[in-house]
CSV table of C-alpha atoms in Angstrom, one decimal:
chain,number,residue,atom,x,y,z
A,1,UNK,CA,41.6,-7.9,-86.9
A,2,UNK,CA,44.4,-6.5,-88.8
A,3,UNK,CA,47.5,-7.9,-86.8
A,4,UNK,CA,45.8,-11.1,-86.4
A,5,UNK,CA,46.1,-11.5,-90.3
A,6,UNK,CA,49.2,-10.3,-90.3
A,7,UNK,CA,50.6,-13.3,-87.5
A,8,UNK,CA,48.5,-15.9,-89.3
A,9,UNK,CA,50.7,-15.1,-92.7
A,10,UNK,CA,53.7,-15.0,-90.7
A,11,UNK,CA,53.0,-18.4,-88.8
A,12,UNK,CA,52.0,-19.8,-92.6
A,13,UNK,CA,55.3,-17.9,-93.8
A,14,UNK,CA,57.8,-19.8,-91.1
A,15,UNK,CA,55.4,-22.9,-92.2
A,16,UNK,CA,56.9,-22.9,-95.8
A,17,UNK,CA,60.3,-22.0,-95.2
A,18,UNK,CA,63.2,-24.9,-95.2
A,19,UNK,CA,65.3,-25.9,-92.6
A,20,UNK,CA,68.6,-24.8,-94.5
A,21,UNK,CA,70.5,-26.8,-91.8
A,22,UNK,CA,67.9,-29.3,-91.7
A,23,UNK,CA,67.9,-30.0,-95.7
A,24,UNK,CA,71.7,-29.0,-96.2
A,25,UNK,CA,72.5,-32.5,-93.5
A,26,UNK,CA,70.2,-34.6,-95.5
A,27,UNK,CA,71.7,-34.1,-98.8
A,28,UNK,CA,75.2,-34.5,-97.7
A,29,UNK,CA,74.0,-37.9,-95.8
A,30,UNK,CA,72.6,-38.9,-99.3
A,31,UNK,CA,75.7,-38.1,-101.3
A,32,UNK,CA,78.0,-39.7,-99.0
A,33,UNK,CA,75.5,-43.2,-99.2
A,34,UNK,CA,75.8,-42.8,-102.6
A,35,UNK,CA,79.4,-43.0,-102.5
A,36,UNK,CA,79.4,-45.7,-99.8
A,37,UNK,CA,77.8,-47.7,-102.5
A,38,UNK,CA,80.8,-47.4,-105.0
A,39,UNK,CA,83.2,-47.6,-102.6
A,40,UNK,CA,82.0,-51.5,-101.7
A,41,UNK,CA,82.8,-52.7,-105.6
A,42,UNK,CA,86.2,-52.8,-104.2
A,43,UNK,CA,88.5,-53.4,-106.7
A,44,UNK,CA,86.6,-52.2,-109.5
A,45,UNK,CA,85.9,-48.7,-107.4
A,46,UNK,CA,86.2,-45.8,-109.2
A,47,UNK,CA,87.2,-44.2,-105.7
A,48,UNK,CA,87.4,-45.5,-102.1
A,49,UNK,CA,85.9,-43.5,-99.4
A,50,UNK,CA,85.9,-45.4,-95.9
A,51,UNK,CA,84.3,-43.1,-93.8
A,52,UNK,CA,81.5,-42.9,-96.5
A,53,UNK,CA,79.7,-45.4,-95.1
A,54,UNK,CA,79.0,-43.7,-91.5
A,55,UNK,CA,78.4,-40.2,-93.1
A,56,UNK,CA,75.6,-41.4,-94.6
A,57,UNK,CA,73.3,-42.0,-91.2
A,58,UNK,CA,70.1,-42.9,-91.4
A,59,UNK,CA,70.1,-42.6,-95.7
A,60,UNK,CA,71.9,-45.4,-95.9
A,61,UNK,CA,70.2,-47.2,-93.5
A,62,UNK,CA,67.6,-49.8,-95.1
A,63,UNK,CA,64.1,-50.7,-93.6
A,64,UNK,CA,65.5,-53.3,-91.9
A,65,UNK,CA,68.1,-51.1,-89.7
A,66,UNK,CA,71.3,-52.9,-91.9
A,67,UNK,CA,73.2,-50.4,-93.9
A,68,UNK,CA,72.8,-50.3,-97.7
A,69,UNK,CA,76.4,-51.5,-98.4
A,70,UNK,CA,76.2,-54.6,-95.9
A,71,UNK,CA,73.0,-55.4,-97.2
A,72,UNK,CA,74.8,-56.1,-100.4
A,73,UNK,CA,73.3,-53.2,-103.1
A,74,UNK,CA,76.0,-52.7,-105.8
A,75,UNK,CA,75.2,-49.9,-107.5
A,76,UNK,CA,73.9,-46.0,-107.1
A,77,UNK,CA,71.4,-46.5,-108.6
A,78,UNK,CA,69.8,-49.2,-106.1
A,79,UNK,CA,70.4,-46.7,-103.4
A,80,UNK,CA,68.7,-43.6,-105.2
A,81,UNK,CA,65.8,-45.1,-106.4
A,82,UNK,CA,65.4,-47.4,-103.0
A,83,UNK,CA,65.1,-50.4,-105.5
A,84,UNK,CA,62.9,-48.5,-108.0
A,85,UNK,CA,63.2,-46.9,-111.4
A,86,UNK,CA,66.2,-45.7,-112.7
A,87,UNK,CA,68.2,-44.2,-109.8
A,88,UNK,CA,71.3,-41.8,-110.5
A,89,UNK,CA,72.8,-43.9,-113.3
A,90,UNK,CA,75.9,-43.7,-111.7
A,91,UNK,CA,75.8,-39.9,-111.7
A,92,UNK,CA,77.8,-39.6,-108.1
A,93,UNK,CA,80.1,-42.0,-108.7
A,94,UNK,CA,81.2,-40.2,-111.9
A,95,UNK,CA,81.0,-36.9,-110.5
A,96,UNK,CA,83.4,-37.5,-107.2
A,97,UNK,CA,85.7,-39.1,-109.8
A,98,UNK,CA,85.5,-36.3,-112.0
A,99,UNK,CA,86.8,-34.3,-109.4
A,100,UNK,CA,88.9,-36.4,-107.2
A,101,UNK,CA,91.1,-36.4,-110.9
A,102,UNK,CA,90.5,-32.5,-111.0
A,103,UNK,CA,91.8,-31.7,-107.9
A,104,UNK,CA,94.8,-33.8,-108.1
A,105,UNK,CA,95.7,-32.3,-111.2
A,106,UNK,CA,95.0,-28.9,-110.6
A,107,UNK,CA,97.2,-29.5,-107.6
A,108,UNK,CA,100.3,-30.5,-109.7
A,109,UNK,CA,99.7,-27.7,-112.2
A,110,UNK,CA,99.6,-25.1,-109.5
A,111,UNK,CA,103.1,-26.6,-107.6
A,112,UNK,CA,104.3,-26.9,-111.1
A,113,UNK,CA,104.0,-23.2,-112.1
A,114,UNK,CA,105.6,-22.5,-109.1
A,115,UNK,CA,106.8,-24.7,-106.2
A,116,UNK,CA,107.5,-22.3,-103.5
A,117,UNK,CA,103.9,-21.0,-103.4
A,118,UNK,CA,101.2,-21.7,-100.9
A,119,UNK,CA,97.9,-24.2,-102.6
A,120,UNK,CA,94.9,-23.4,-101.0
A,121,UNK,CA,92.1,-26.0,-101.5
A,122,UNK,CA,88.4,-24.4,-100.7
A,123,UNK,CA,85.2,-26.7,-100.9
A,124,UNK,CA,83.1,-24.6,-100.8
A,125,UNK,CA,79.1,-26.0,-99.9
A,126,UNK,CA,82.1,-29.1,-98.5
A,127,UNK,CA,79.1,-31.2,-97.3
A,128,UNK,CA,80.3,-34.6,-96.2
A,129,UNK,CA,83.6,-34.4,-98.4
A,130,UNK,CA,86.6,-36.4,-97.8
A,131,UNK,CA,89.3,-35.4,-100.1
A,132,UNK,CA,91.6,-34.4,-97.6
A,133,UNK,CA,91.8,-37.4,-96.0
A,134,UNK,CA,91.5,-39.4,-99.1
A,135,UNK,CA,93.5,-38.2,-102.0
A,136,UNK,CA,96.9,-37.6,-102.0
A,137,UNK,CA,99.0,-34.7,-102.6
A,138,UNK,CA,101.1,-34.7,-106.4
A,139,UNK,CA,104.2,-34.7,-104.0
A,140,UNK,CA,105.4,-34.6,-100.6
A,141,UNK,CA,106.4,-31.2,-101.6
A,142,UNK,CA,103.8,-30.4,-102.6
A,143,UNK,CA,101.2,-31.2,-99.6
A,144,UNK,CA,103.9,-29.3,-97.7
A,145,UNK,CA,102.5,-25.7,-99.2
A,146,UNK,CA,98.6,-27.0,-99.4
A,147,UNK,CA,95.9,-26.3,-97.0
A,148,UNK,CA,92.5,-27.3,-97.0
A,149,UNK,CA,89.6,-24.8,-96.3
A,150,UNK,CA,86.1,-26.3,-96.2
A,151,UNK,CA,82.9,-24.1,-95.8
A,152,UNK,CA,79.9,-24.7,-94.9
A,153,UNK,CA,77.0,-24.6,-92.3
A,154,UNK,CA,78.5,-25.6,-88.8
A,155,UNK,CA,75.6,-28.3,-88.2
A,156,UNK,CA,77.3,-30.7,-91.6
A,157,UNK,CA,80.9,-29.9,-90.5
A,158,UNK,CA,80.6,-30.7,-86.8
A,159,UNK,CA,78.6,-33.6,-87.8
A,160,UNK,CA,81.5,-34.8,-90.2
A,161,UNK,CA,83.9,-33.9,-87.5
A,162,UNK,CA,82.4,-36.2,-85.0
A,163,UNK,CA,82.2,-39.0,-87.1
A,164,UNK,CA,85.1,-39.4,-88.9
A,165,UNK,CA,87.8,-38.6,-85.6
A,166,UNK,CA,90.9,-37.0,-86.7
A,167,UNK,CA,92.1,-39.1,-89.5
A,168,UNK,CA,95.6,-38.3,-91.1
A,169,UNK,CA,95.3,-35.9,-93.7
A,170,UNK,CA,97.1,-36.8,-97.0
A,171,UNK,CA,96.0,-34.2,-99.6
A,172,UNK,CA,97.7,-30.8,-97.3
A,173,UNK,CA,99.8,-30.5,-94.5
A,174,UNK,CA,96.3,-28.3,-92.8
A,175,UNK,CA,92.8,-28.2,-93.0
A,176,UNK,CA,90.5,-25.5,-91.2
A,177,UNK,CA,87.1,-25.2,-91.2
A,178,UNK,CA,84.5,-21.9,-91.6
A,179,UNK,CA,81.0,-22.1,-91.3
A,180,UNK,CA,79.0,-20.3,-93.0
A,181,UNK,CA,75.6,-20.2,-95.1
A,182,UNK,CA,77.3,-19.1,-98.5
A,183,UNK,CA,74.1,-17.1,-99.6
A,184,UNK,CA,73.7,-15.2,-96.3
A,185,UNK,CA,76.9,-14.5,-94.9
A,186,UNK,CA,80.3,-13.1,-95.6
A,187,UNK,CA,82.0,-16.7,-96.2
A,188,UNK,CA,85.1,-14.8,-97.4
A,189,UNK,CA,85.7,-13.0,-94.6
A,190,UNK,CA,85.0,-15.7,-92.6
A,191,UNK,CA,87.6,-18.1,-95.0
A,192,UNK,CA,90.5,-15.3,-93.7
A,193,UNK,CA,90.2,-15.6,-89.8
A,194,UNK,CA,90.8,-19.4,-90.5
A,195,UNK,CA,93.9,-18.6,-92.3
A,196,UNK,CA,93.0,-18.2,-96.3
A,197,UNK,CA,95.5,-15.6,-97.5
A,198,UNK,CA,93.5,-13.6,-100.0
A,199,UNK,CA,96.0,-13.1,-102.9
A,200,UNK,CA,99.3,-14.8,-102.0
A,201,UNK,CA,98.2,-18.8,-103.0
A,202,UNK,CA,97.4,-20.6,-106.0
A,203,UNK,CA,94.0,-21.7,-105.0
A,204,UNK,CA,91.7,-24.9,-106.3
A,205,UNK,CA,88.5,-23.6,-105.8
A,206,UNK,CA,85.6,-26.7,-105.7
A,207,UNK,CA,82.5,-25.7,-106.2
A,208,UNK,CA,80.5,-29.5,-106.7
A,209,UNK,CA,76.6,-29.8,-106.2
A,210,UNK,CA,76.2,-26.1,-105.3
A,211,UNK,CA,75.8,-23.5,-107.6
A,212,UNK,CA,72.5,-24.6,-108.7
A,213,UNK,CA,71.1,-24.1,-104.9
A,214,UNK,CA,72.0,-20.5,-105.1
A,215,UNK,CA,70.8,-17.2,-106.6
A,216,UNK,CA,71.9,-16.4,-109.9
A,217,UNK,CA,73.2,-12.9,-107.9
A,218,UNK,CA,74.7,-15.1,-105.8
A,219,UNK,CA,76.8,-16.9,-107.9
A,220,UNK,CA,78.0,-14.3,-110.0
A,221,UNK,CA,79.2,-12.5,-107.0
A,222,UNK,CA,80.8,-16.1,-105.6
A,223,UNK,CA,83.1,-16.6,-109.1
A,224,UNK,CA,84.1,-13.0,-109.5
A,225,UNK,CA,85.0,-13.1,-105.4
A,226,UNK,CA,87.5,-16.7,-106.4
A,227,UNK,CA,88.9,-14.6,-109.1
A,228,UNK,CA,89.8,-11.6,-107.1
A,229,UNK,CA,91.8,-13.4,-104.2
A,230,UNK,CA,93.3,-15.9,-106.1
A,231,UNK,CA,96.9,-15.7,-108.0
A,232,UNK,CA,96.6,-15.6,-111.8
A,233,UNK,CA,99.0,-18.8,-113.2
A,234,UNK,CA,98.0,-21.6,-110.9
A,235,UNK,CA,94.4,-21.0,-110.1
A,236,UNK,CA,91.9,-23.4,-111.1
A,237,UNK,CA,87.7,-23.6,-110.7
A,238,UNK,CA,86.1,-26.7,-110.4
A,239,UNK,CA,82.5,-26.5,-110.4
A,240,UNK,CA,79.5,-28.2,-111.7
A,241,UNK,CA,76.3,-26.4,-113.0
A,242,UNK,CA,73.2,-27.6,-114.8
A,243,UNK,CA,71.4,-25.7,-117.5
A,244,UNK,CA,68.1,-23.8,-117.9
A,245,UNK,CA,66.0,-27.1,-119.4
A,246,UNK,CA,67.6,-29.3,-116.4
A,247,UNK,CA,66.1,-26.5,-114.0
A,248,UNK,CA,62.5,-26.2,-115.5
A,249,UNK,CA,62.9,-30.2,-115.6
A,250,UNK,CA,63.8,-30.2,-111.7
A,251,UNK,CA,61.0,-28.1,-110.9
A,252,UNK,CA,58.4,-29.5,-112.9
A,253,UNK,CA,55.2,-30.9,-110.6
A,254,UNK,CA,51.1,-31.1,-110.4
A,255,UNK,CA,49.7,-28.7,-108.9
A,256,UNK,CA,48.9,-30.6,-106.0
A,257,UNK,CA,52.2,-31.5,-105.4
A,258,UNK,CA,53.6,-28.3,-105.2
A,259,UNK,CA,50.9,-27.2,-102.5
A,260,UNK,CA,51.8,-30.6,-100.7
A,261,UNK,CA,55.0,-29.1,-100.3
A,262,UNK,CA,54.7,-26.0,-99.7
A,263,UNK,CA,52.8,-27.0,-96.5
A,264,UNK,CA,56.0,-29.6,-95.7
A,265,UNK,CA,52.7,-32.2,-96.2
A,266,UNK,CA,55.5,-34.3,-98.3
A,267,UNK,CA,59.0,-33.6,-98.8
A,268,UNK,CA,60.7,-31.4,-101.1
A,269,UNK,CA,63.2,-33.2,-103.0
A,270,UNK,CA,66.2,-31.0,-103.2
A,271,UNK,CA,66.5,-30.6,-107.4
A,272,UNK,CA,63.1,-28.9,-106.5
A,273,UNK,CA,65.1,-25.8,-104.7
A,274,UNK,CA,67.8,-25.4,-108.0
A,275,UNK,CA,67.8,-21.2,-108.2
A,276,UNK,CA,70.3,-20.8,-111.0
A,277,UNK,CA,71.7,-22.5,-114.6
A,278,UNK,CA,74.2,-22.2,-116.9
A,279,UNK,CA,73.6,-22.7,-120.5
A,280,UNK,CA,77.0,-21.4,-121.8
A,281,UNK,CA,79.6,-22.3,-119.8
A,282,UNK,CA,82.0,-21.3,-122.1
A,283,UNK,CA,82.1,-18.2,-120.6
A,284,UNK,CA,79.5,-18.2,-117.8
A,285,UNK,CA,82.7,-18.5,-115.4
A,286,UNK,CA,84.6,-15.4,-117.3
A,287,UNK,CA,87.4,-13.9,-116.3
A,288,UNK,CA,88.1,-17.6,-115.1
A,289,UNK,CA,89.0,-19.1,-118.7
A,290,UNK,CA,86.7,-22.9,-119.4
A,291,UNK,CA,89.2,-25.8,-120.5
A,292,UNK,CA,86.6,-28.4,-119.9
A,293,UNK,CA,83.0,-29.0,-119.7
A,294,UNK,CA,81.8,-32.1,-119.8
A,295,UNK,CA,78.6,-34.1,-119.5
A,296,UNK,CA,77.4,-37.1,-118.2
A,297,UNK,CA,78.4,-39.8,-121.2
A,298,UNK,CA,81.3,-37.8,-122.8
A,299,UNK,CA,84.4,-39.8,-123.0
A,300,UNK,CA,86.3,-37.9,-120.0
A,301,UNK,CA,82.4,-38.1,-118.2
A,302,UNK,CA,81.9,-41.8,-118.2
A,303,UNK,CA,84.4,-43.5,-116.3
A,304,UNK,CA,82.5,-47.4,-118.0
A,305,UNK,CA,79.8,-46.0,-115.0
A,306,UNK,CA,77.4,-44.2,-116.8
A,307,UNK,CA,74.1,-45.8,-117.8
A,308,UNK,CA,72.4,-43.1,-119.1
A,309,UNK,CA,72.0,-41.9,-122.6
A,310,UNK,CA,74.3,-40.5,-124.3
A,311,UNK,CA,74.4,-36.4,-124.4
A,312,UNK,CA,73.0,-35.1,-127.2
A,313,UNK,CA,74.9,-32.7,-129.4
A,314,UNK,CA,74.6,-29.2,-128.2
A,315,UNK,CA,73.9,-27.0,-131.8
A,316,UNK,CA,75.7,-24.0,-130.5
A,317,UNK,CA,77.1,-22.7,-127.4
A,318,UNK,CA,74.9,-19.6,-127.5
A,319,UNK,CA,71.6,-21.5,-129.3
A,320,UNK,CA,68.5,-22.0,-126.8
A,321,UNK,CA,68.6,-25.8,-125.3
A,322,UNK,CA,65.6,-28.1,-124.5
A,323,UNK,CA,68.0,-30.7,-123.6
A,324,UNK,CA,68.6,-31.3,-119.7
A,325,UNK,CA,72.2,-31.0,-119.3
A,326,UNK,CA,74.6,-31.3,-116.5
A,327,UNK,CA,78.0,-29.6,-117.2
A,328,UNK,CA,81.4,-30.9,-115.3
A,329,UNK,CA,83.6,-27.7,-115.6
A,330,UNK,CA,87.4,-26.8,-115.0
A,331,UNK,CA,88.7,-23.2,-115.5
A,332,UNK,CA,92.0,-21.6,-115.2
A,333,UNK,CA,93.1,-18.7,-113.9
């Protein structure tokens, strides 16, 4: 009859739907393998991340049960492509580079326009991310007035938690934690009752590997929100955002693919789930004012990592683009 219909399309409904938890763990444990991988070139490192290698779990872990790094890969790309094709190109490494450098600077132009204020640092989507255990502060003074905030689902942060112990931080003097699912729930209150002060601090928003996963809604409402609580002068938004053609690209599959994973018959690969894209981002982060947006290849981009092709010239910043393009943005305040 009628409500049987109706609980077969619900039990099909709950079939299809992700495991935000579920898929938000995996793709931190991927990202944080990726930057195991870089971090065993030792010397010639872009970054070194210790703990990278035991957030990574069971990604990082070859057929064999040894972990990618002691079983000697070398590069990204071996570990994103599992030995095949072309892997990331280095993309990872570049990006946590990228903005490692960001952070730090954003930092020191934040205690330099004025000392006696209070840096906030919010990861937002924080994943597996290490920064304030791993980079360090412009000055001692200045990881005196800094505190990290990192937000996410409660599932990646405990996780994180229990692996890594209680290191020593080195970026801020603090670090608290609020979880939240950033499209569903009021992450900003939820930032305040761990101690964000919502227009009193210089704050370094970092926005890396997320906007893309939510609504285009969403995101609008997330950068105008950063601009609202933060203090003009000091501020900085450090994001990175893909545009339209990377996002058709992303999503691109037979037929009989996509019904494979709709069913969870094979897994979704997470480029798959990309909601939103940026093709100007000149001003697709107004009133926060673009200094920088760089791709993959660019001079600033490449860090002597990159393997991929060179980016194309874009013909305009307002002219429709069939190029895939990933954009590395900072933004002042």
């Amino acid at each position: 009859g009628e409500e049987a219909d109706l609980e077969a399309r619900r039990r099909v409904a709950r079939r299809m739907a992700p495991n935000v938890a579920t898929e938000v763990v995996k793709s931190a444990n991927s990202i944080a393998a990726l930057r195991a991988i870089e971090s065993a070139r030792g010397e010639e490192a872009l970054f070194i991340d210790p703990w990278a290698e035991a957030l990574s779990g069971r990604i990082g872990v070859g057929a064999t049960g040894t972990s990618a790094v002691a079983s000697g890969a070398t590069s990204s790309s071996s570990i994103a492509s599992g030995g095949k094709g072309r892997g990331d190109k280095g993309r990872i490494a570049i990006r946590t580079k990228f903005f490692d450098d960001a952070v730090v600077e954003a930092l020191r132009r934040a205690h330099e326009a004025e000392p006696s204020r209070e840096k906030h640092v919010v990861f937002l989507g924080a994943g597996f991310d290490t920064r304030a255990w791993r980079l360090r502060a412009p000055s001692d003074a200045c990881k005196a007035l800094t505190t990290v905030f990192e937000v996410d689902v409660e599932s990646v942060l405990r996780e994180k938690r229990e692996k890594m112990g209680d290191p020593p931080l080195s970026l801020c003097r603090g670090r608290a934690e609020a979880y939240a699912d950033i499209e569903r729930d009021d992450w900003l209150a939820k930032l305040e009752r761990v101690g964000f002060t919502s227009g009193d601090a210089h704050v370094i928003w970092v926005f890396e590997g997320l906007l893309y996963y939510l609504a285009p809604r969403v995101v609008r409402r997330v950068i105008a929100t950063a601009a609202k609580v933060s203090t003009p002068g000091g501020s900085t938004l450090i994001a990175s955002v893909v545009n339209r053609a990377s996002v058709r690209r992303a999503k691109s599959a037979p037929w009989r693919t996509k019904f494979r994973r709709a069913f969870k018959l094979e897994p979704t690969p997470a480029k798959a789930q990309w909601k939103s894209w940026c093709d100007a981002p000149e001003s697709y982060f107004r009133p926060w004012r673009t200094q920088t947006a760089a791709q993959l290849g660019d001079p600033n981009c490449s860090f002597g990592r990159w393997s991929g092709d060179a980016p194309p010239a874009r013909a305009s910043p307002r002219a429709r683009d069939s190029i895939p393009r990933t954009y590395y943005v900072i933004a002042h305040l």
